[in-house]
Short mmCIF file of C-alpha atoms and ligand atoms in Angstrom, two decimals:
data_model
loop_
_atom_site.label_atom_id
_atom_site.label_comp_id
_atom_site.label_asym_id
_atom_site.label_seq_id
_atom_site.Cartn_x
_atom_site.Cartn_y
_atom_site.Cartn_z
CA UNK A 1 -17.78 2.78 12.69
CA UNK A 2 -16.94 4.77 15.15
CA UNK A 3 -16.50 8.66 15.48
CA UNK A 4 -13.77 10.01 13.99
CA UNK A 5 -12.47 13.72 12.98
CA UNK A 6 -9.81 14.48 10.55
CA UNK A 7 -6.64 15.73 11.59
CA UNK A 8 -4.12 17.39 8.82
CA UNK A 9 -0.85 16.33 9.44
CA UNK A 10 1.33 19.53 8.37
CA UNK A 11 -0.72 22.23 11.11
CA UNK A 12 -2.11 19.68 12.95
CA UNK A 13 -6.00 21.46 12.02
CA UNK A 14 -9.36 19.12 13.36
CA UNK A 15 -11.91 19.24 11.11
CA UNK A 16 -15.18 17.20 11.31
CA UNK A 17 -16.01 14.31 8.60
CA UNK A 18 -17.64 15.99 5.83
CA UNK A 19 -16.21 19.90 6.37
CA UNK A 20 -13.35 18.45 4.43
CA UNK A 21 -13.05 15.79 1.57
CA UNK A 22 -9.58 15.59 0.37
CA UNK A 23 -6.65 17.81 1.67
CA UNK A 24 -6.69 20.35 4.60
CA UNK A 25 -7.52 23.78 3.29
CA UNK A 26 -5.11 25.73 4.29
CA UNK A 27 -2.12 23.91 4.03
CA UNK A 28 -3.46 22.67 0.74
CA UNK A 29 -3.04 26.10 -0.36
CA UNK A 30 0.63 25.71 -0.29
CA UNK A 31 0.46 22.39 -2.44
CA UNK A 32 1.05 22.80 -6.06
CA UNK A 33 1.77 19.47 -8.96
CA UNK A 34 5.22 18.33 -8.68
CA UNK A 35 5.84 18.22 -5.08
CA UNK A 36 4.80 15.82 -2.56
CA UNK A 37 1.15 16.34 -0.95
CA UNK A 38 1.19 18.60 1.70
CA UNK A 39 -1.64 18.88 4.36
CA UNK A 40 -2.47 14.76 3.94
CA UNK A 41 -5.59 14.36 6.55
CA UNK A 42 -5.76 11.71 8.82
CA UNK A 43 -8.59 10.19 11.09
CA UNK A 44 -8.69 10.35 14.73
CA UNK A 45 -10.89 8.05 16.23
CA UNK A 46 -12.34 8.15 19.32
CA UNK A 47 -9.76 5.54 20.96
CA UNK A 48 -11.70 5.48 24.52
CA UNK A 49 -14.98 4.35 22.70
CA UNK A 50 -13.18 1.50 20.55
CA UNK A 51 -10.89 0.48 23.67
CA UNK A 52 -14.88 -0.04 25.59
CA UNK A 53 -16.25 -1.72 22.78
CA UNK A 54 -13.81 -4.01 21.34
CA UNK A 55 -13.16 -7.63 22.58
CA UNK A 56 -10.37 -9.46 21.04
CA UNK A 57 -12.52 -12.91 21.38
CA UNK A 58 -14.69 -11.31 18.70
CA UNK A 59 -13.24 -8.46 17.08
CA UNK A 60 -15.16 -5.76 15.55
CA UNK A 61 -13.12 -4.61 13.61
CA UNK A 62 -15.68 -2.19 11.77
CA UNK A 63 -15.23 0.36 14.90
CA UNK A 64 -11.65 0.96 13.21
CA UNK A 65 -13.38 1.87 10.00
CA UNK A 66 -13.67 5.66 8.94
CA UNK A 67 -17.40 4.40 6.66
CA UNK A 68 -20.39 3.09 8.10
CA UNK A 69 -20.17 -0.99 6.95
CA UNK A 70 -24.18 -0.21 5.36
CA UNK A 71 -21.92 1.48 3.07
CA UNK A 72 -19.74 -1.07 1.82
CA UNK A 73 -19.74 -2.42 -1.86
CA UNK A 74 -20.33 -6.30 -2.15
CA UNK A 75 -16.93 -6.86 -2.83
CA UNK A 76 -15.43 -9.11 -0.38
CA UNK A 77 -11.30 -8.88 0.10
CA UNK A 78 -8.61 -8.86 2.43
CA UNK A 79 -8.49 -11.65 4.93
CA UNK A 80 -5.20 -13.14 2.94
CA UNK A 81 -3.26 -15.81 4.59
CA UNK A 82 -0.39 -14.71 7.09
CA UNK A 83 2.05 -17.71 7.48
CA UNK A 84 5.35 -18.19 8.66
CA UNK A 85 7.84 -19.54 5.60
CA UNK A 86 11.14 -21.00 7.40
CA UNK A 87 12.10 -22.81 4.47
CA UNK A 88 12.71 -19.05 3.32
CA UNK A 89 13.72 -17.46 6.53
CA UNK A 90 16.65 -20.41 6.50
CA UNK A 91 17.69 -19.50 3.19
CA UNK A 92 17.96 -16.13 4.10
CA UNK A 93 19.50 -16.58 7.57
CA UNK A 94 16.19 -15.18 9.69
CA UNK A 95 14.65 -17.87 11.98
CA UNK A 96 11.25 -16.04 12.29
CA UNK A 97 9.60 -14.97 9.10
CA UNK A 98 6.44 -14.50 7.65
CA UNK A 99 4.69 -13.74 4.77
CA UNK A 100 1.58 -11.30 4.53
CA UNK A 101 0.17 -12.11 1.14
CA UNK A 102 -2.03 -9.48 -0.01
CA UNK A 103 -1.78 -10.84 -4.12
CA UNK A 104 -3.99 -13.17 -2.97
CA UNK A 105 -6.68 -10.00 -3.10
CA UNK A 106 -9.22 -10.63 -5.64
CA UNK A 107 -7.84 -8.21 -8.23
CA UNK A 108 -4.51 -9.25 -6.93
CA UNK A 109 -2.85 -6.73 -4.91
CA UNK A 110 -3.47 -4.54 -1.48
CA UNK A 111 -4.98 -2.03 -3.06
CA UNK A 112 -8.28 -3.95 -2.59
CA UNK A 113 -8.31 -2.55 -0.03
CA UNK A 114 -7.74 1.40 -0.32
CA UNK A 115 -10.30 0.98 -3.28
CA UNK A 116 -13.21 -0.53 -1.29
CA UNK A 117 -13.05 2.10 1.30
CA UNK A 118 -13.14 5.08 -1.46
CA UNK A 119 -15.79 3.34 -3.08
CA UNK A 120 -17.92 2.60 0.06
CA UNK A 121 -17.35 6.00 0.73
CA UNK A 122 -18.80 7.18 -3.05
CA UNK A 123 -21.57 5.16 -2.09
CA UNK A 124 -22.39 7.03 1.47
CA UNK A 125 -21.89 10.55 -0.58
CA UNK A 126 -23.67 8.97 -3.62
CA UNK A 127 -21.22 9.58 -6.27
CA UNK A 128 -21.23 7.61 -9.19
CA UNK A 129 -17.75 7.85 -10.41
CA UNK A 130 -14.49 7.79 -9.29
CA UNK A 131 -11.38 8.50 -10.82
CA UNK A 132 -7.78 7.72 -10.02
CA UNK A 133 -4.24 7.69 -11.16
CA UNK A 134 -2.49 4.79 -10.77
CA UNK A 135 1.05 2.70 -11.83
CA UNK A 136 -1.12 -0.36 -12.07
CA UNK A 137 -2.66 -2.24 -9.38
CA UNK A 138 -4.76 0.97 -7.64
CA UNK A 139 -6.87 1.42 -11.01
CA UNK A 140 -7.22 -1.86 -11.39
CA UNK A 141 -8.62 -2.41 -7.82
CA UNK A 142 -10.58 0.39 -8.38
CA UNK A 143 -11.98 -0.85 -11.52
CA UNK A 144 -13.05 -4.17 -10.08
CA UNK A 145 -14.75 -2.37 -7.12
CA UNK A 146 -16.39 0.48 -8.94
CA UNK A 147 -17.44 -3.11 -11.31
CA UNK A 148 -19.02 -4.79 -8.28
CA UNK A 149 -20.84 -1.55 -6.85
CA UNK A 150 -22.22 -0.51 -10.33
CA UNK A 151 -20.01 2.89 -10.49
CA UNK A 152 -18.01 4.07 -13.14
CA UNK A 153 -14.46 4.22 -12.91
CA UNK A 154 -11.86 6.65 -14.32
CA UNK A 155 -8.64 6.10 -14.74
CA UNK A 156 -5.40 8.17 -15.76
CA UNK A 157 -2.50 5.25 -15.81
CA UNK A 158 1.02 5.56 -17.75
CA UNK A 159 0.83 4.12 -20.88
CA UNK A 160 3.66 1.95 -20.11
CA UNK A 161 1.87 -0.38 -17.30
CA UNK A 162 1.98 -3.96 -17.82
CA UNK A 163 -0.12 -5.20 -20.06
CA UNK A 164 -1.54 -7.67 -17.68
CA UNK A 165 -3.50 -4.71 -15.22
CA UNK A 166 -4.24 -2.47 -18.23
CA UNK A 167 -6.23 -6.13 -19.52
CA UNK A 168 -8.01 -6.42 -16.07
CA UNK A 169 -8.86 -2.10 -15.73
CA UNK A 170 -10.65 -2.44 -19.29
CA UNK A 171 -12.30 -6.41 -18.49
CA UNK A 172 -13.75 -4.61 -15.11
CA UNK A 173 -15.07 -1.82 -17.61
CA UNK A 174 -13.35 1.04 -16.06
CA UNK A 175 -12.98 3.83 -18.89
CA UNK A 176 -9.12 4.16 -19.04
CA UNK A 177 -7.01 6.83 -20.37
CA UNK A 178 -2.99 5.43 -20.85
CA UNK A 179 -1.03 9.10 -20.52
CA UNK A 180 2.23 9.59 -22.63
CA UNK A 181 4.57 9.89 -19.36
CA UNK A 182 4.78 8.65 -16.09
CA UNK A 183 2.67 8.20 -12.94
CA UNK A 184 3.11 11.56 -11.61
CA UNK A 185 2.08 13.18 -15.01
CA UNK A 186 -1.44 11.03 -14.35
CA UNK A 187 -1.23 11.91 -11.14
CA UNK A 188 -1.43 15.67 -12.22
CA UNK A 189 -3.90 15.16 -15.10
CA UNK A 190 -5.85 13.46 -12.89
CA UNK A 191 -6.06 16.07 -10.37
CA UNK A 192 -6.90 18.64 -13.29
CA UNK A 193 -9.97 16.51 -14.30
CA UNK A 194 -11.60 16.21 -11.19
CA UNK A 195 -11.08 20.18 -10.07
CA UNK A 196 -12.58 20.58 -13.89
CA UNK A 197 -15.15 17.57 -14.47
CA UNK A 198 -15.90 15.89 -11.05
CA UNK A 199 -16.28 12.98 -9.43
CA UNK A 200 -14.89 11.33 -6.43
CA UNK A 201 -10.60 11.59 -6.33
CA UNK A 202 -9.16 7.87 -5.10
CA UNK A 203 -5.64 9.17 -5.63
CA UNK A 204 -4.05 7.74 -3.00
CA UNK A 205 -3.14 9.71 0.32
CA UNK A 206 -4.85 12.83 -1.78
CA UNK A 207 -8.59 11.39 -0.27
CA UNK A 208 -7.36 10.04 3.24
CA UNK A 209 -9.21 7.49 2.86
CA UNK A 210 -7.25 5.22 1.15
CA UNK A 211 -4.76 5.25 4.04
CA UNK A 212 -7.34 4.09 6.10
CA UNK A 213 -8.34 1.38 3.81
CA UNK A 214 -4.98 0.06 3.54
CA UNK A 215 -3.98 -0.11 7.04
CA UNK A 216 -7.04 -3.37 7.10
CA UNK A 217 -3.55 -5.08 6.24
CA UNK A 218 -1.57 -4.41 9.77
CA UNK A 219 -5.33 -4.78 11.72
CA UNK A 220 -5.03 -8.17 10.03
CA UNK A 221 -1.55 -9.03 10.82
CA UNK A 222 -2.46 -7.84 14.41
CA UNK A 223 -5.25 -10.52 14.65
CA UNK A 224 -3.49 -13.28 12.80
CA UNK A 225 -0.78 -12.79 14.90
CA UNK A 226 -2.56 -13.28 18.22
CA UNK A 227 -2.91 -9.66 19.04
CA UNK A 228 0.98 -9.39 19.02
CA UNK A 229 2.35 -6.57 16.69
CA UNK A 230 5.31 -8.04 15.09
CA UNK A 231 9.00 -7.30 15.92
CA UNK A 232 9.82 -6.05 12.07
CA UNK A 233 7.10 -5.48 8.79
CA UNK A 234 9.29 -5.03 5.34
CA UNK A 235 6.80 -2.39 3.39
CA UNK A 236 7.70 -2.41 -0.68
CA UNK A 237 7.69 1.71 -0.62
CA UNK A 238 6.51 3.67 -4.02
CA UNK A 239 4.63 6.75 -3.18
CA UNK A 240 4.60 5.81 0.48
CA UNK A 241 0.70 5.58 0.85
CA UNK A 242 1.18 1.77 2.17
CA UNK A 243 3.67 2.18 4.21
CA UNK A 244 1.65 4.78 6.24
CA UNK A 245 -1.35 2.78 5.99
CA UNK A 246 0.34 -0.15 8.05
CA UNK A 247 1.89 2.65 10.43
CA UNK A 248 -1.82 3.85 11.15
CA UNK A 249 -2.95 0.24 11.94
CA UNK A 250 -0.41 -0.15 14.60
CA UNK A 251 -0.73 3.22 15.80
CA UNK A 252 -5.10 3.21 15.79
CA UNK A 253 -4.49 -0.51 18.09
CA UNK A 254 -2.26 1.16 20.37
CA UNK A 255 -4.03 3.87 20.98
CA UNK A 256 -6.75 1.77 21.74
CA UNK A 257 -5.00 -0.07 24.16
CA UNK A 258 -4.63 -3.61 21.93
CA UNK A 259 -0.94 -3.45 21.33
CA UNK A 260 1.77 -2.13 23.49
CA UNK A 261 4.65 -1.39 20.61
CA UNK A 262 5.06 -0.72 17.30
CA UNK A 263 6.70 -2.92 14.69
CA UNK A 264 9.64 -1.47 13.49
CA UNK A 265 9.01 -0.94 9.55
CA UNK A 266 11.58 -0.99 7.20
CA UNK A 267 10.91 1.29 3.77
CA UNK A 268 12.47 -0.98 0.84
CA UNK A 269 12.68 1.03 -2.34
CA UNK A 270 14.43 0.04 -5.46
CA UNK A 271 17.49 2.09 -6.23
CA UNK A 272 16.31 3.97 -9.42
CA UNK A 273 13.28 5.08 -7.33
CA UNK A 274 14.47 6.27 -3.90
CA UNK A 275 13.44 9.54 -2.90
CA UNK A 276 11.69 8.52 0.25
CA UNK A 277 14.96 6.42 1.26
CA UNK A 278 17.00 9.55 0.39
CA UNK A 279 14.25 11.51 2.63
CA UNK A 280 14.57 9.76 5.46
CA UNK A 281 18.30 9.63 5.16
CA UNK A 282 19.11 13.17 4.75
CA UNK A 283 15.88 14.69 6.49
CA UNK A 284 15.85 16.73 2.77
CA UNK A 285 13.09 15.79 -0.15
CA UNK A 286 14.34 15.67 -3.21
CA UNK A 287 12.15 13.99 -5.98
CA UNK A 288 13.64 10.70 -7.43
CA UNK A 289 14.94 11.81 -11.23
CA UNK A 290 13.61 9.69 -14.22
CA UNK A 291 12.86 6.57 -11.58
CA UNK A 292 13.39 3.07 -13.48
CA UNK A 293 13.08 0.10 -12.17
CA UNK A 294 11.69 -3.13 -13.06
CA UNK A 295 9.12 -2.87 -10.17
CA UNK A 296 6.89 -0.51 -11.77
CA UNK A 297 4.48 -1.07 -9.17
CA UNK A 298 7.03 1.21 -7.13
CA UNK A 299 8.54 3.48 -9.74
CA UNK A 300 7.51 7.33 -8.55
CA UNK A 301 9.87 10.36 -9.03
CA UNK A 302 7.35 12.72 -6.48
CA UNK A 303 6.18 10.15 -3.85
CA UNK A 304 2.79 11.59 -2.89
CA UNK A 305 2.64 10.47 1.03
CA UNK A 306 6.69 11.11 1.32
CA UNK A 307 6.14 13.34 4.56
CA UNK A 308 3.79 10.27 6.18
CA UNK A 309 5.77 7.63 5.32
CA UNK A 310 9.23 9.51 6.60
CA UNK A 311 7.21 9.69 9.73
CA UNK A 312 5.86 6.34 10.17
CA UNK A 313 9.58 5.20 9.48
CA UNK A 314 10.88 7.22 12.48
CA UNK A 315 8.46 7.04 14.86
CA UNK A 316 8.43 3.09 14.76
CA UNK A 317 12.52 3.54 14.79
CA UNK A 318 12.63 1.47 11.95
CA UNK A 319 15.13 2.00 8.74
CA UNK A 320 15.18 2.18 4.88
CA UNK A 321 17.05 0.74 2.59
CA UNK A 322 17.36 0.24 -1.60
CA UNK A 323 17.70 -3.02 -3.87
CA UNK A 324 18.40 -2.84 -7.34
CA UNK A 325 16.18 -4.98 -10.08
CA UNK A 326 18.76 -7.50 -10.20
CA UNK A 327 18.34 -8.36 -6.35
CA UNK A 328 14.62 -7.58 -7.12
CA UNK A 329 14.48 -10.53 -9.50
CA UNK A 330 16.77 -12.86 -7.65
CA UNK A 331 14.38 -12.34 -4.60
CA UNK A 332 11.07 -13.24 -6.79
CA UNK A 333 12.68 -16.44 -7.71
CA UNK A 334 13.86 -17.07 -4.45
CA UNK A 335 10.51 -16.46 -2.94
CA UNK A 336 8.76 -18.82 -5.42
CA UNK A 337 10.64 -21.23 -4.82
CA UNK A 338 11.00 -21.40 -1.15
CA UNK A 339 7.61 -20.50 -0.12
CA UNK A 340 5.42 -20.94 -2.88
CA UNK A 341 4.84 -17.58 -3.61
CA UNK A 342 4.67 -16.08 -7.06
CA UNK A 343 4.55 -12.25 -6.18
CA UNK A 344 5.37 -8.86 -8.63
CA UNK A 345 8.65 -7.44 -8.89
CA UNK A 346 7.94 -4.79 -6.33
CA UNK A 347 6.43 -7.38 -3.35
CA UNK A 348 9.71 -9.38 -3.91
CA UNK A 349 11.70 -6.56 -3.17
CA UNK A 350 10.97 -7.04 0.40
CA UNK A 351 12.68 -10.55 -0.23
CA UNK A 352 15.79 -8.75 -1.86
CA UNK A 353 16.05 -6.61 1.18
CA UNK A 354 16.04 -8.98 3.92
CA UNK A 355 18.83 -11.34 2.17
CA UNK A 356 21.11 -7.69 2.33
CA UNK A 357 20.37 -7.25 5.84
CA UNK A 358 21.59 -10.94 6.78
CA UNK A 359 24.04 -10.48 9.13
CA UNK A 360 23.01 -6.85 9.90
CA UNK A 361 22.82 -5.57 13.45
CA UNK A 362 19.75 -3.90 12.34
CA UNK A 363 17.82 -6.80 12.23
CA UNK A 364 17.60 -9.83 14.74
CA UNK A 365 18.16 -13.45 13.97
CA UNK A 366 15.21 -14.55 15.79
CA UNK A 367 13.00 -11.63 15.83
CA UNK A 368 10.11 -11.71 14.03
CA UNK A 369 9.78 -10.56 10.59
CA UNK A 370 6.75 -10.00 8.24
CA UNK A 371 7.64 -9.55 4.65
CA UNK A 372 4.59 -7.84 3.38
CA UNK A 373 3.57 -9.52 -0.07
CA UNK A 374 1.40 -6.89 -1.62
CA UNK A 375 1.20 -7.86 -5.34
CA UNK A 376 0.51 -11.04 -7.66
CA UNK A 377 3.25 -12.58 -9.98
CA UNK A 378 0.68 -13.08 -12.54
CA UNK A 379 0.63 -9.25 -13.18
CA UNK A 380 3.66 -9.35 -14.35
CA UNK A 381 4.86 -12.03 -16.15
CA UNK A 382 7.21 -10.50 -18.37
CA UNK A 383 9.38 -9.26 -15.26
CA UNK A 384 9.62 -12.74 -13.90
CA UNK A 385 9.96 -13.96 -17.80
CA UNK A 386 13.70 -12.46 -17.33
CA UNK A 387 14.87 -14.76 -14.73
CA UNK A 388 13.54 -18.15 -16.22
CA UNK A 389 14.00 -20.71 -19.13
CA UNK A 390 10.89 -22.33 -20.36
CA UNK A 391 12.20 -26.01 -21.54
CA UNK A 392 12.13 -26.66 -24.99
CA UNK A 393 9.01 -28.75 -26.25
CA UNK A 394 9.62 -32.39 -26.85
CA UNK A 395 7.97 -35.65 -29.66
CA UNK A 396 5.48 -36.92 -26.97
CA UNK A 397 7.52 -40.17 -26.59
CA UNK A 398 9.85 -41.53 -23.97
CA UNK A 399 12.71 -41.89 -26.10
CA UNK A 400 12.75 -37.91 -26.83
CA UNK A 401 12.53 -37.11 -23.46
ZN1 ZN B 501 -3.17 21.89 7.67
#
């Protein structure tokens, strides 16, 4: 670790580690349920002591970290294979793409990675439970963490997540309450019960934390890419905590003095659930109304980390842009069957968007372009049930075949 302070990003306030824990007082006082976080704290490391210590023969990468690694559940993630898939990138008219994918995460997703961080962090201020409101995949990576560090895990999650993470939040023994409405009505019950009942808040950008435990993903991509940042990173956007997770990798390494430019990243919402693409289009929030889309994973009318991940979008001049389930779905298959890759609806929109953009001046032929895989297929198999015939059953005899 090395020594960081938190900075709020609305007033631009320092504060040391533990005067804060979640949101910077006083702009916090403007924040009420039902609007975007205000006040989101981020930590500023001391770049001239990590640009001294680090050596990119053997990376440290635990001076990036915002928790002392004595702190850290046994819970090993991350490290997920970054490859380049031309077979896909020909089919799709790129010459240069690659695939980040983070469903290969033990409980199948990137948010591994936010979890372990929050929970490392429960460990240092020895608090045994944690609770969180979640679409899906953030409960159950929090469940499987809390699981490995013996904590308890609470977790507000709409009732209508797929079946498939509601089985793994109640097989990692997380105590799990499915809310009659959507995420942002956990998100807000969730807030209630820890102001009310305790316990350490994972809801994500709400404890900074899980920012910082999701940019390990662009540190990663960094490394595996030979200390290169990428031309291009396609970020599946939902309440725009990932998004701004990668942005603060890239960022963190170039103020460092490891990289000298940012990837550009592109924010790839689906249609039904765009307020962050409308935000950064307009410059004006406006929270997405009734969001649908198959890519639940993504589906969030008041996008918690909207002002970050507007930001991140800008500052690395990239772009955003929507895809609708049926391009969603097309781009799963697509995936699958050119690289192999059996992701969740919401991953595979970063397929859909990069077969719109062929032919785009927005995007080079031959630059490179990471497609940022953050969720399992298996999670989900009723989405990808939609696009697919399973073969009738046959007699077990040659003749009937
Ligand atoms: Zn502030």
């Amino acid at each position: 670790m090395t020594p960081f302070l938190y900075q709020c990003t609305t007033c631009g306030k320092l504060f040391r580690r533990d005067e804060v824990r979640y949101l910077c007082p006083d702009c916090a006082k403007d924040y009420r349920p039902r609007i975007p976080l205000v006040g989101v704290l981020l930590a500023q490391f001391d770049y001239a002591a990590i640009r001294k210590r680090f050596k990119k023969l053997h990376p440290d990468w635990s001076l990036f970290s915002a928790v002392e690694d004595k702190h850290y559940p046994p819970y090993p993630h991350g490290h997920t294979p970054f490859f380049p898939a031309a077979a896909l990138g020909h089919a799709l008219g790129f010459e240069n793409v690659w695939l980040k994918n983070d469903g290969l995460n033990p409980s199948a997703s990137l948010k591994d990675r936010a979890s372990f961080l929050v929970v490392a962090e429960a460990n240092r201020l020895k608090e045994p439970s944690i609770v969180t409101a979640s679409t899906g995949n953030a409960a159950s990576a929090l469940a499987a963490v809390c699981a490995a560090a013996g904590k308890q895990a609470i977790i507000f999650v709409p009732e209508s997540a797929p079946r498939a993470k509601l089985v793994q939040m109640v097989l990692y023994g997380a105590r799990v309450i499915p809310v009659r409405g959507s995420y942002d009505d956990a998100f807000r019950l969730s807030l209630e019960y820890t102001t009310r009942k305790g316990g350490l808040n994972r809801n994500t950008a709400y404890h900074p934390l899980t920012i910082e435990g999701k940019k390990t993903v662009g540190l990663e991509i960094c490394e595996q890419n030979r200390f290169q940042a990428p031309d291009v990173i396609l970020v599946p956007v939902g309440d725009g905590v990932i998004i701004g997770g990668v942005f603060k990798a890239f960022y963190d390494m170039k103020a460092a003095g490891l990289i000298t430019k940012l990837p550009r990243l592109v924010c790839v919402q689906a249609e039904r659930s765009a307020a962050i693409y409308h935000y950064i289009r307009s410059g004006k929030y406006q929270d997405a109304r009734r969001p649908k889309t198959i890519a639940d994973s993504i589906s969030v009318s008041i996008p918690s980390n909207a002002h970050l991940a507007r930001k991140a979008v800008l500052e690395s001049r990239g772009f955003s842009l929507t895809v609708t389930d049926q391009e969603i779905l097309r781009g799963q298959r697509l995936l699958a069957e050119k690289a192999g890759v059996f992701a969740e609806p919401a991953a595979a929109a970063t397929v859909a968007a990069l077969k719109k953009l062929r032919g785009s001046e927005r995007l080079g032929r031959k630059e490179q372009i990471v497609l940022l895989i953050t969720g399992h297929g298996l999670k989900d198999v009723e989405a990808a049930m939609k696009t697919i015939c399973i073969p009738a059953s046959i007699e077990p005899t040659l003749e009937a075949l």
